[in-house]
Amino acid sequence: MTGYYRRYLQVLLRFLPVAIAFLRDRRRFLLFGPSRHVSAAVHRDRAERLTETMLELGPAFIKVGQVLSTRPDIVPPTYVEAFATLQDEVPEDAGGDPLTVVESELGDDLDLDTLEPVAGGSLAFVYTVDYEGERIALKVQRPGLAAVIERDLRVIRGLVPLLVTFADERQRYSIENVADDFEEIILEELDFEREASIMATIEDNFADDERIVVPTTYPELCSERIVAMEHVDGEKITDEDVLADVGIEPTEMATLIARTYLQMGLVDGVFHADPHPGNLAVTDDGRLVIYDYGMSQRLTQQEQDDITSLYRTLVRRDVDGLLNTLIALDVLDRSVDRVAVRRVLELVIENLEGKSDVSWREIITELFATLHEFPFRIPPNVMLLVRVGTVGEGVCRTLDPEFDFIAVTRSFLVEQGVIESEVEALLADVRTDLQDSAPALARAPARFDTVFGQLERGELVVRTDPVEPTTGGVAAAGDAIIAGALIVATALLTFHHQPLEVASAVLAVAFLGRYVRR
């Protein structure tokens, strides 16, 4: 317990200077005084200091930073960008020596004289080693990390009440749930048997696609702390000239990456959630290699359907569908003021439609920034898929600055039958309008007959006081009514197998011309 309190105090002191700076933004003298304006440069400096602090505090806080880089409900855009750099920056001395894990668990199965270190991560180290005549890779968890991370997660949970006290009211709902989200994601990433299982599933899902390489696992060597897999050489996808060397256009590779992740998340329901440049590579023959499946997820069918709906409604900019989807995903509480949220979402859509080049990151940032007015949170599964879209789009735009992630997503959803093409969507809207109007149109002749009968019998008198003199009188009004009736008839007759609507349309034009001439 003493270790917990010592760590709590250490973490509190490390974050205290930045915390005081944030408090002074709200009240210049902490307890009183006006708020103060802070420039973007100052926020960037603070974000960099926070990033360095997380690196120094170790693996659990590195993972916290990575998760926060996908939480626009809590973290402003400047800080999101800074925390995203934690993907590749890892302290070399985090945890104990992973070699001791290899020796204790696989010392009798492998020739450890052939063991060579390759790379280090916040939770694990990667080696290559000979096994049954082949070179394989071992992802080895740093020893002693589980206990350290569990302690730090308790510290983070202990800090949440303090954060809630000083947070804006609109952020409290998210912060109160964030500790659970951190714990779920980080502890799952510590489960290497789960990671190996997900790798095997994703490999099976892409077995028929020769462009994608998912390293094959060796179940007999895998354990809670080791993932043994095929060793696949590849060049980092963002390295200069790497695509030119294998004869692939940047746009082609960017499209392949986007479609691969859309396939995993929206179709297969099992996805790799960490598509940063360090985890994507290109082989000598131009295939895409995906490494490190620690941050990955399986979706239930309902979650998959709801998240697919999120992508569909955002791409189509369907306000009502988006509102229903956000509630279904538990992003918004079911008791939320739907009218107020709908009004806000309409503003989001209007803002986006006013831009010629809209990125997925802009859509998500605009959406969640606007939802700050309401109590909302981003559940872990939604957060990871949002991360896939934003981080993946960033990689794609690094390869091709003009890459249109939204267009590729729309095309993919059309191919999967999730949304219609633009023409089909227009026809569907017209069809729906006509279907909705058909009952009223079917009852129209009977109602006209009733009204005309009342007029003949003098039971109905219509009086009007014209605002300005009319030129055509009753005859002109009759022409207008007949022209309108013929237009409705033309719309209905278009569904008949004979071209009867032609005659109706001609007559409608004729009577409309008579009305205009009067």
PDB file of C-alpha atoms in Angstrom, residues 177-438:
ATOM      1  CA  ASN A 177     -16.182   6.652 -17.298  1.00  0.00           C
ATOM      2  CA  VAL A 178     -12.672   7.031 -18.646  1.00  0.00           C
ATOM      3  CA  ALA A 179     -10.865   5.002 -15.946  1.00  0.00           C
ATOM      4  CA  ASP A 180     -12.961   1.943 -16.790  1.00  0.00           C
ATOM      5  CA  ASP A 181     -12.160   2.420 -20.482  1.00  0.00           C
ATOM      6  CA  PHE A 182      -8.413   2.703 -19.810  1.00  0.00           C
ATOM      7  CA  GLU A 183      -8.446  -0.406 -17.677  1.00  0.00           C
ATOM      8  CA  GLU A 184     -10.378  -2.460 -20.227  1.00  0.00           C
ATOM      9  CA  ILE A 185      -8.128  -1.524 -23.145  1.00  0.00           C
ATOM     10  CA  ILE A 186      -4.791  -1.782 -21.331  1.00  0.00           C
ATOM     11  CA  LEU A 187      -5.518  -5.084 -19.581  1.00  0.00           C
ATOM     12  CA  GLU A 188      -6.710  -6.595 -22.854  1.00  0.00           C
ATOM     13  CA  GLU A 189      -3.437  -5.520 -24.445  1.00  0.00           C
ATOM     14  CA  LEU A 190      -1.563  -7.375 -21.714  1.00  0.00           C
ATOM     15  CA  ASP A 191      -3.350 -10.603 -22.658  1.00  0.00           C
ATOM     16  CA  PHE A 192      -1.024 -12.051 -25.314  1.00  0.00           C
ATOM     17  CA  GLU A 193      -3.106 -15.216 -25.757  1.00  0.00           C
ATOM     18  CA  ARG A 194      -6.002 -13.007 -26.790  1.00  0.00           C
ATOM     19  CA  GLU A 195      -3.730 -11.160 -29.224  1.00  0.00           C
ATOM     20  CA  ALA A 196      -2.560 -14.407 -30.837  1.00  0.00           C
ATOM     21  CA  SER A 197      -6.176 -15.537 -31.215  1.00  0.00           C
ATOM     22  CA  ILE A 198      -7.196 -12.289 -32.916  1.00  0.00           C
ATOM     23  CA  MET A 199      -4.180 -12.476 -35.241  1.00  0.00           C
ATOM     24  CA  ALA A 200      -5.226 -15.961 -36.331  1.00  0.00           C
ATOM     25  CA  THR A 201      -8.794 -14.788 -36.975  1.00  0.00           C
ATOM     26  CA  ILE A 202      -7.717 -11.786 -39.050  1.00  0.00           C
ATOM     27  CA  GLU A 203      -5.272 -13.956 -41.011  1.00  0.00           C
ATOM     28  CA  ASP A 204      -8.152 -16.322 -41.873  1.00  0.00           C
ATOM     29  CA  ASN A 205     -10.359 -13.387 -42.897  1.00  0.00           C
ATOM     30  CA  PHE A 206      -7.724 -12.195 -45.415  1.00  0.00           C
ATOM     31  CA  ALA A 207      -6.609 -15.644 -46.548  1.00  0.00           C
ATOM     32  CA  ASP A 208      -7.934 -15.007 -50.077  1.00  0.00           C
ATOM     33  CA  ASP A 209      -6.338 -11.563 -50.426  1.00  0.00           C
ATOM     34  CA  GLU A 210      -2.741 -11.897 -51.579  1.00  0.00           C
ATOM     35  CA  ARG A 211      -2.110  -8.163 -51.068  1.00  0.00           C
ATOM     36  CA  ILE A 212      -2.409  -8.399 -47.245  1.00  0.00           C
ATOM     37  CA  VAL A 213       0.094 -10.147 -44.959  1.00  0.00           C
ATOM     38  CA  VAL A 214      -0.882 -11.074 -41.399  1.00  0.00           C
ATOM     39  CA  PRO A 215       1.964 -13.028 -39.754  1.00  0.00           C
ATOM     40  CA  THR A 216       1.027 -16.644 -39.007  1.00  0.00           C
ATOM     41  CA  THR A 217       1.125 -17.549 -35.305  1.00  0.00           C
ATOM     42  CA  TYR A 218       2.660 -20.640 -33.713  1.00  0.00           C
ATOM     43  CA  PRO A 219       0.100 -21.642 -31.041  1.00  0.00           C
ATOM     44  CA  GLU A 220       2.431 -24.230 -29.478  1.00  0.00           C
ATOM     45  CA  LEU A 221       4.862 -21.432 -28.538  1.00  0.00           C
ATOM     46  CA  CYS A 222       2.327 -18.764 -27.544  1.00  0.00           C
ATOM     47  CA  SER A 223       1.471 -18.024 -23.906  1.00  0.00           C
ATOM     48  CA  GLU A 224       0.151 -15.254 -21.672  1.00  0.00           C
ATOM     49  CA  ARG A 225       3.434 -13.364 -22.115  1.00  0.00           C
ATOM     50  CA  ILE A 226       4.669 -14.471 -25.562  1.00  0.00           C
ATOM     51  CA  VAL A 227       3.256 -14.284 -29.084  1.00  0.00           C
ATOM     52  CA  ALA A 228       5.262 -16.441 -31.502  1.00  0.00           C
ATOM     53  CA  MET A 229       4.672 -15.608 -35.141  1.00  0.00           C
ATOM     54  CA  GLU A 230       6.047 -15.767 -38.649  1.00  0.00           C
ATOM     55  CA  HIS A 231       8.884 -13.307 -39.228  1.00  0.00           C
ATOM     56  CA  VAL A 232       7.920 -11.051 -42.147  1.00  0.00           C
ATOM     57  CA  ASP A 233      10.438  -8.509 -43.421  1.00  0.00           C
ATOM     58  CA  GLY A 234       9.097  -5.193 -44.610  1.00  0.00           C
ATOM     59  CA  GLU A 235      10.015  -1.544 -44.995  1.00  0.00           C
ATOM     60  CA  LYS A 236       8.138   1.058 -42.956  1.00  0.00           C
ATOM     61  CA  ILE A 237       5.318   2.274 -45.172  1.00  0.00           C
ATOM     62  CA  THR A 238       6.102   5.969 -44.766  1.00  0.00           C
ATOM     63  CA  ASP A 239       9.838   5.627 -45.490  1.00  0.00           C
ATOM     64  CA  GLU A 240      10.878   7.790 -48.410  1.00  0.00           C
ATOM     65  CA  ASP A 241      10.828   6.052 -51.825  1.00  0.00           C
ATOM     66  CA  VAL A 242       9.736   2.702 -50.354  1.00  0.00           C
ATOM     67  CA  LEU A 243       6.624   2.536 -52.574  1.00  0.00           C
ATOM     68  CA  ALA A 244       8.493   3.691 -55.673  1.00  0.00           C
ATOM     69  CA  ASP A 245      11.045   0.909 -55.131  1.00  0.00           C
ATOM     70  CA  VAL A 246       8.316  -1.755 -55.334  1.00  0.00           C
ATOM     71  CA  GLY A 247       6.406  -0.054 -58.170  1.00  0.00           C
ATOM     72  CA  ILE A 248       3.255   0.983 -56.280  1.00  0.00           C
ATOM     73  CA  GLU A 249       1.551   4.352 -56.546  1.00  0.00           C
ATOM     74  CA  PRO A 250       0.948   6.101 -53.180  1.00  0.00           C
ATOM     75  CA  THR A 251      -2.765   6.483 -53.947  1.00  0.00           C
ATOM     76  CA  GLU A 252      -3.062   2.765 -54.661  1.00  0.00           C
ATOM     77  CA  MET A 253      -1.448   1.821 -51.347  1.00  0.00           C
ATOM     78  CA  ALA A 254      -3.485   4.423 -49.421  1.00  0.00           C
ATOM     79  CA  THR A 255      -6.681   3.006 -50.921  1.00  0.00           C
ATOM     80  CA  LEU A 256      -5.627  -0.534 -50.009  1.00  0.00           C
ATOM     81  CA  ILE A 257      -4.980   0.506 -46.394  1.00  0.00           C
ATOM     82  CA  ALA A 258      -8.325   2.293 -46.086  1.00  0.00           C
ATOM     83  CA  ARG A 259     -10.318  -0.563 -47.609  1.00  0.00           C
ATOM     84  CA  THR A 260      -8.478  -3.162 -45.505  1.00  0.00           C
ATOM     85  CA  TYR A 261      -9.410  -1.424 -42.266  1.00  0.00           C
ATOM     86  CA  LEU A 262     -12.978  -0.806 -43.413  1.00  0.00           C
ATOM     87  CA  GLN A 263     -13.227  -4.521 -44.217  1.00  0.00           C
ATOM     88  CA  MET A 264     -11.976  -5.474 -40.748  1.00  0.00           C
ATOM     89  CA  GLY A 265     -14.172  -3.077 -38.811  1.00  0.00           C
ATOM     90  CA  LEU A 266     -17.407  -3.005 -40.780  1.00  0.00           C
ATOM     91  CA  VAL A 267     -17.565  -6.436 -42.416  1.00  0.00           C
ATOM     92  CA  ASP A 268     -15.465  -8.923 -40.435  1.00  0.00           C
ATOM     93  CA  GLY A 269     -16.061  -7.454 -36.975  1.00  0.00           C
ATOM     94  CA  VAL A 270     -12.498  -8.270 -35.851  1.00  0.00           C
ATOM     95  CA  PHE A 271     -10.035  -5.456 -36.374  1.00  0.00           C
ATOM     96  CA  HIS A 272      -6.515  -4.207 -35.768  1.00  0.00           C
ATOM     97  CA  ALA A 273      -6.922  -0.837 -34.017  1.00  0.00           C
ATOM     98  CA  ASP A 274      -3.399   0.579 -34.220  1.00  0.00           C
ATOM     99  CA  PRO A 275      -2.649   1.502 -37.860  1.00  0.00           C
ATOM    100  CA  HIS A 276       0.158   3.968 -37.153  1.00  0.00           C
ATOM    101  CA  PRO A 277       3.212   3.980 -39.507  1.00  0.00           C
ATOM    102  CA  GLY A 278       5.300   1.797 -37.178  1.00  0.00           C
ATOM    103  CA  ASN A 279       2.802  -1.048 -37.554  1.00  0.00           C
ATOM    104  CA  LEU A 280       2.442  -0.908 -41.343  1.00  0.00           C
ATOM    105  CA  ALA A 281       5.105  -2.086 -43.772  1.00  0.00           C
ATOM    106  CA  VAL A 282       5.595  -3.043 -47.406  1.00  0.00           C
ATOM    107  CA  THR A 283       7.268  -6.264 -48.549  1.00  0.00           C
ATOM    108  CA  ASP A 284       9.705  -6.493 -51.461  1.00  0.00           C
ATOM    109  CA  ASP A 285       6.864  -7.698 -53.691  1.00  0.00           C
ATOM    110  CA  GLY A 286       4.569  -4.794 -52.733  1.00  0.00           C
ATOM    111  CA  ARG A 287       2.270  -6.444 -50.193  1.00  0.00           C
ATOM    112  CA  LEU A 288       0.926  -4.659 -47.111  1.00  0.00           C
ATOM    113  CA  VAL A 289       2.140  -6.086 -43.781  1.00  0.00           C
ATOM    114  CA  ILE A 290       0.278  -5.366 -40.524  1.00  0.00           C
ATOM    115  CA  TYR A 291       2.204  -5.801 -37.258  1.00  0.00           C
ATOM    116  CA  ASP A 292       1.321  -5.680 -33.536  1.00  0.00           C
ATOM    117  CA  TYR A 293      -2.241  -6.747 -32.739  1.00  0.00           C
ATOM    118  CA  GLY A 294      -2.163  -5.807 -29.058  1.00  0.00           C
ATOM    119  CA  MET A 295      -4.644  -2.977 -29.609  1.00  0.00           C
ATOM    120  CA  SER A 296      -7.389  -4.879 -31.401  1.00  0.00           C
ATOM    121  CA  GLN A 297     -11.006  -5.763 -30.828  1.00  0.00           C
ATOM    122  CA  ARG A 298     -13.849  -8.142 -31.574  1.00  0.00           C
ATOM    123  CA  LEU A 299     -17.340  -6.724 -32.066  1.00  0.00           C
ATOM    124  CA  THR A 300     -20.692  -8.322 -31.382  1.00  0.00           C
ATOM    125  CA  GLN A 301     -23.058  -8.372 -34.350  1.00  0.00           C
ATOM    126  CA  GLN A 302     -25.110  -5.573 -32.791  1.00  0.00           C
ATOM    127  CA  GLU A 303     -22.015  -3.430 -32.212  1.00  0.00           C
ATOM    128  CA  GLN A 304     -20.905  -4.087 -35.773  1.00  0.00           C
ATOM    129  CA  ASP A 305     -24.315  -3.064 -37.151  1.00  0.00           C
ATOM    130  CA  ASP A 306     -24.396   0.096 -35.012  1.00  0.00           C
ATOM    131  CA  ILE A 307     -20.865   1.163 -35.957  1.00  0.00           C
ATOM    132  CA  THR A 308     -21.574   0.477 -39.632  1.00  0.00           C
ATOM    133  CA  SER A 309     -24.607   2.721 -39.205  1.00  0.00           C
ATOM    134  CA  LEU A 310     -22.344   5.420 -37.711  1.00  0.00           C
ATOM    135  CA  TYR A 311     -20.108   5.383 -40.794  1.00  0.00           C
ATOM    136  CA  ARG A 312     -23.128   5.283 -43.125  1.00  0.00           C
ATOM    137  CA  THR A 313     -24.956   8.191 -41.491  1.00  0.00           C
ATOM    138  CA  LEU A 314     -21.793  10.318 -41.338  1.00  0.00           C
ATOM    139  CA  VAL A 315     -20.975   9.663 -44.986  1.00  0.00           C
ATOM    140  CA  ARG A 316     -24.561  10.380 -46.063  1.00  0.00           C
ATOM    141  CA  ARG A 317     -24.862  13.213 -43.514  1.00  0.00           C
ATOM    142  CA  ASP A 318     -28.173  11.812 -42.297  1.00  0.00           C
ATOM    143  CA  VAL A 319     -29.044  13.805 -39.164  1.00  0.00           C
ATOM    144  CA  ASP A 320     -31.895  11.614 -37.890  1.00  0.00           C
ATOM    145  CA  GLY A 321     -29.985   8.419 -38.566  1.00  0.00           C
ATOM    146  CA  LEU A 322     -26.886   9.829 -36.867  1.00  0.00           C
ATOM    147  CA  LEU A 323     -28.851  10.798 -33.752  1.00  0.00           C
ATOM    148  CA  ASN A 324     -30.427   7.329 -33.469  1.00  0.00           C
ATOM    149  CA  THR A 325     -27.045   5.657 -33.983  1.00  0.00           C
ATOM    150  CA  LEU A 326     -25.294   7.750 -31.321  1.00  0.00           C
ATOM    151  CA  ILE A 327     -27.985   6.744 -28.832  1.00  0.00           C
ATOM    152  CA  ALA A 328     -27.792   3.076 -29.865  1.00  0.00           C
ATOM    153  CA  LEU A 329     -24.014   3.143 -29.340  1.00  0.00           C
ATOM    154  CA  ASP A 330     -24.454   4.668 -25.851  1.00  0.00           C
ATOM    155  CA  VAL A 331     -22.491   7.740 -26.934  1.00  0.00           C
ATOM    156  CA  LEU A 332     -25.535   9.763 -25.916  1.00  0.00           C
ATOM    157  CA  ASP A 333     -27.828   8.889 -23.039  1.00  0.00           C
ATOM    158  CA  ARG A 334     -31.306   7.733 -24.063  1.00  0.00           C
ATOM    159  CA  SER A 335     -32.835  10.491 -21.955  1.00  0.00           C
ATOM    160  CA  VAL A 336     -31.007  13.235 -23.878  1.00  0.00           C
ATOM    161  CA  ASP A 337     -33.018  16.124 -25.331  1.00  0.00           C
ATOM    162  CA  ARG A 338     -33.387  14.778 -28.879  1.00  0.00           C
ATOM    163  CA  VAL A 339     -34.713  18.047 -30.293  1.00  0.00           C
ATOM    164  CA  ALA A 340     -31.734  20.010 -28.963  1.00  0.00           C
ATOM    165  CA  VAL A 341     -29.225  17.379 -30.134  1.00  0.00           C
ATOM    166  CA  ARG A 342     -30.823  17.233 -33.568  1.00  0.00           C
ATOM    167  CA  ARG A 343     -30.524  21.000 -33.899  1.00  0.00           C
ATOM    168  CA  VAL A 344     -26.835  20.809 -33.009  1.00  0.00           C
ATOM    169  CA  LEU A 345     -26.187  17.916 -35.418  1.00  0.00           C
ATOM    170  CA  GLU A 346     -27.844  19.890 -38.209  1.00  0.00           C
ATOM    171  CA  LEU A 347     -25.340  22.692 -37.579  1.00  0.00           C
ATOM    172  CA  VAL A 348     -22.492  20.178 -37.759  1.00  0.00           C
ATOM    173  CA  ILE A 349     -23.722  18.873 -41.107  1.00  0.00           C
ATOM    174  CA  GLU A 350     -24.174  22.415 -42.446  1.00  0.00           C
ATOM    175  CA  ASN A 351     -20.623  23.349 -41.406  1.00  0.00           C
ATOM    176  CA  LEU A 352     -19.207  20.265 -43.105  1.00  0.00           C
ATOM    177  CA  GLU A 353     -21.184  20.808 -46.305  1.00  0.00           C
ATOM    178  CA  GLY A 354     -19.675  24.275 -46.573  1.00  0.00           C
ATOM    179  CA  LYS A 355     -16.179  22.765 -47.006  1.00  0.00           C
ATOM    180  CA  SER A 356     -14.860  21.438 -50.301  1.00  0.00           C
ATOM    181  CA  ASP A 357     -12.315  19.079 -48.718  1.00  0.00           C
ATOM    182  CA  VAL A 358     -13.494  17.344 -45.558  1.00  0.00           C
ATOM    183  CA  SER A 359     -11.409  14.727 -43.760  1.00  0.00           C
ATOM    184  CA  TRP A 360     -12.649  11.984 -41.466  1.00  0.00           C
ATOM    185  CA  ARG A 361     -10.726  13.594 -38.589  1.00  0.00           C
ATOM    186  CA  GLU A 362     -12.525  16.899 -39.225  1.00  0.00           C
ATOM    187  CA  ILE A 363     -15.900  15.174 -39.205  1.00  0.00           C
ATOM    188  CA  ILE A 364     -15.191  13.379 -35.925  1.00  0.00           C
ATOM    189  CA  THR A 365     -13.628  16.462 -34.305  1.00  0.00           C
ATOM    190  CA  GLU A 366     -16.548  18.671 -35.347  1.00  0.00           C
ATOM    191  CA  LEU A 367     -19.073  16.094 -34.199  1.00  0.00           C
ATOM    192  CA  PHE A 368     -17.630  15.464 -30.747  1.00  0.00           C
ATOM    193  CA  ALA A 369     -16.695  19.104 -30.152  1.00  0.00           C
ATOM    194  CA  THR A 370     -20.333  20.015 -30.730  1.00  0.00           C
ATOM    195  CA  LEU A 371     -21.632  17.214 -28.514  1.00  0.00           C
ATOM    196  CA  HIS A 372     -19.724  18.729 -25.584  1.00  0.00           C
ATOM    197  CA  GLU A 373     -22.932  20.608 -24.821  1.00  0.00           C
ATOM    198  CA  PHE A 374     -24.504  17.308 -23.774  1.00  0.00           C
ATOM    199  CA  PRO A 375     -23.468  14.486 -21.433  1.00  0.00           C
ATOM    200  CA  PHE A 376     -21.792  11.962 -23.703  1.00  0.00           C
ATOM    201  CA  ARG A 377     -18.984   9.401 -23.708  1.00  0.00           C
ATOM    202  CA  ILE A 378     -17.192   7.299 -26.279  1.00  0.00           C
ATOM    203  CA  PRO A 379     -17.392   3.574 -25.416  1.00  0.00           C
ATOM    204  CA  PRO A 380     -14.122   1.632 -25.944  1.00  0.00           C
ATOM    205  CA  ASN A 381     -15.237  -0.183 -29.097  1.00  0.00           C
ATOM    206  CA  VAL A 382     -16.443   3.038 -30.714  1.00  0.00           C
ATOM    207  CA  MET A 383     -13.275   4.807 -29.594  1.00  0.00           C
ATOM    208  CA  LEU A 384     -11.043   2.161 -31.182  1.00  0.00           C
ATOM    209  CA  LEU A 385     -12.904   2.306 -34.498  1.00  0.00           C
ATOM    210  CA  VAL A 386     -12.800   6.097 -34.468  1.00  0.00           C
ATOM    211  CA  ARG A 387      -9.065   5.738 -33.869  1.00  0.00           C
ATOM    212  CA  VAL A 388      -8.774   3.385 -36.835  1.00  0.00           C
ATOM    213  CA  GLY A 389     -10.408   5.995 -39.050  1.00  0.00           C
ATOM    214  CA  THR A 390      -8.423   9.004 -37.845  1.00  0.00           C
ATOM    215  CA  VAL A 391      -5.002   7.333 -37.523  1.00  0.00           C
ATOM    216  CA  GLY A 392      -5.486   5.333 -40.720  1.00  0.00           C
ATOM    217  CA  GLU A 393      -6.516   8.444 -42.634  1.00  0.00           C
ATOM    218  CA  GLY A 394      -3.393  10.196 -41.324  1.00  0.00           C
ATOM    219  CA  VAL A 395      -1.193   7.437 -42.754  1.00  0.00           C
ATOM    220  CA  CYS A 396      -3.057   7.533 -46.061  1.00  0.00           C
ATOM    221  CA  ARG A 397      -2.637  11.300 -46.343  1.00  0.00           C
ATOM    222  CA  THR A 398       1.045  10.984 -45.512  1.00  0.00           C
ATOM    223  CA  LEU A 399       1.339   8.743 -48.566  1.00  0.00           C
ATOM    224  CA  ASP A 400      -0.985  10.845 -50.712  1.00  0.00           C
ATOM    225  CA  PRO A 401      -1.789  14.378 -49.448  1.00  0.00           C
ATOM    226  CA  GLU A 402      -4.818  14.516 -51.767  1.00  0.00           C
ATOM    227  CA  PHE A 403      -6.242  11.189 -50.573  1.00  0.00           C
ATOM    228  CA  ASP A 404     -10.028  11.328 -50.033  1.00  0.00           C
ATOM    229  CA  PHE A 405     -10.837   8.922 -47.203  1.00  0.00           C
ATOM    230  CA  ILE A 406     -14.535   9.844 -47.281  1.00  0.00           C
ATOM    231  CA  ALA A 407     -14.846   9.027 -50.997  1.00  0.00           C
ATOM    232  CA  VAL A 408     -13.156   5.644 -50.491  1.00  0.00           C
ATOM    233  CA  THR A 409     -15.432   4.927 -47.531  1.00  0.00           C
ATOM    234  CA  ARG A 410     -18.508   5.861 -49.560  1.00  0.00           C
ATOM    235  CA  SER A 411     -17.384   3.618 -52.423  1.00  0.00           C
ATOM    236  CA  PHE A 412     -16.737   0.734 -50.018  1.00  0.00           C
ATOM    237  CA  LEU A 413     -20.165   1.097 -48.381  1.00  0.00           C
ATOM    238  CA  VAL A 414     -21.842   1.152 -51.804  1.00  0.00           C
ATOM    239  CA  GLU A 415     -20.015  -2.047 -52.818  1.00  0.00           C
ATOM    240  CA  GLN A 416     -21.061  -3.731 -49.571  1.00  0.00           C
ATOM    241  CA  GLY A 417     -24.675  -2.700 -50.124  1.00  0.00           C
ATOM    242  CA  VAL A 418     -24.688  -0.593 -46.956  1.00  0.00           C
ATOM    243  CA  ILE A 419     -25.641   2.589 -48.831  1.00  0.00           C
ATOM    244  CA  GLU A 420     -26.930   3.208 -52.331  1.00  0.00           C
ATOM    245  CA  SER A 421     -25.116   5.058 -55.081  1.00  0.00           C
ATOM    246  CA  GLU A 422     -26.010   8.744 -55.462  1.00  0.00           C
ATOM    247  CA  VAL A 423     -28.500   8.018 -58.294  1.00  0.00           C
ATOM    248  CA  GLU A 424     -30.039   5.102 -56.420  1.00  0.00           C
ATOM    249  CA  ALA A 425     -30.311   7.218 -53.274  1.00  0.00           C
ATOM    250  CA  LEU A 426     -32.122   9.971 -55.217  1.00  0.00           C
ATOM    251  CA  LEU A 427     -34.514   7.461 -56.797  1.00  0.00           C
ATOM    252  CA  ALA A 428     -35.097   5.850 -53.409  1.00  0.00           C
ATOM    253  CA  ASP A 429     -36.006   9.234 -51.910  1.00  0.00           C
ATOM    254  CA  VAL A 430     -38.435   9.942 -54.772  1.00  0.00           C
ATOM    255  CA  ARG A 431     -39.935   6.461 -54.427  1.00  0.00           C
ATOM    256  CA  THR A 432     -40.383   6.948 -50.693  1.00  0.00           C
ATOM    257  CA  ASP A 433     -42.055  10.334 -51.190  1.00  0.00           C
ATOM    258  CA  LEU A 434     -44.458   8.872 -53.749  1.00  0.00           C
ATOM    259  CA  GLN A 435     -45.254   5.899 -51.529  1.00  0.00           C
ATOM    260  CA  ASP A 436     -45.970   8.238 -48.639  1.00  0.00           C
ATOM    261  CA  SER A 437     -48.172  10.394 -50.872  1.00  0.00           C
ATOM    262  CA  ALA A 438     -50.024   7.519 -52.577  1.00  0.00           C
TER     263      ALA A 438
END
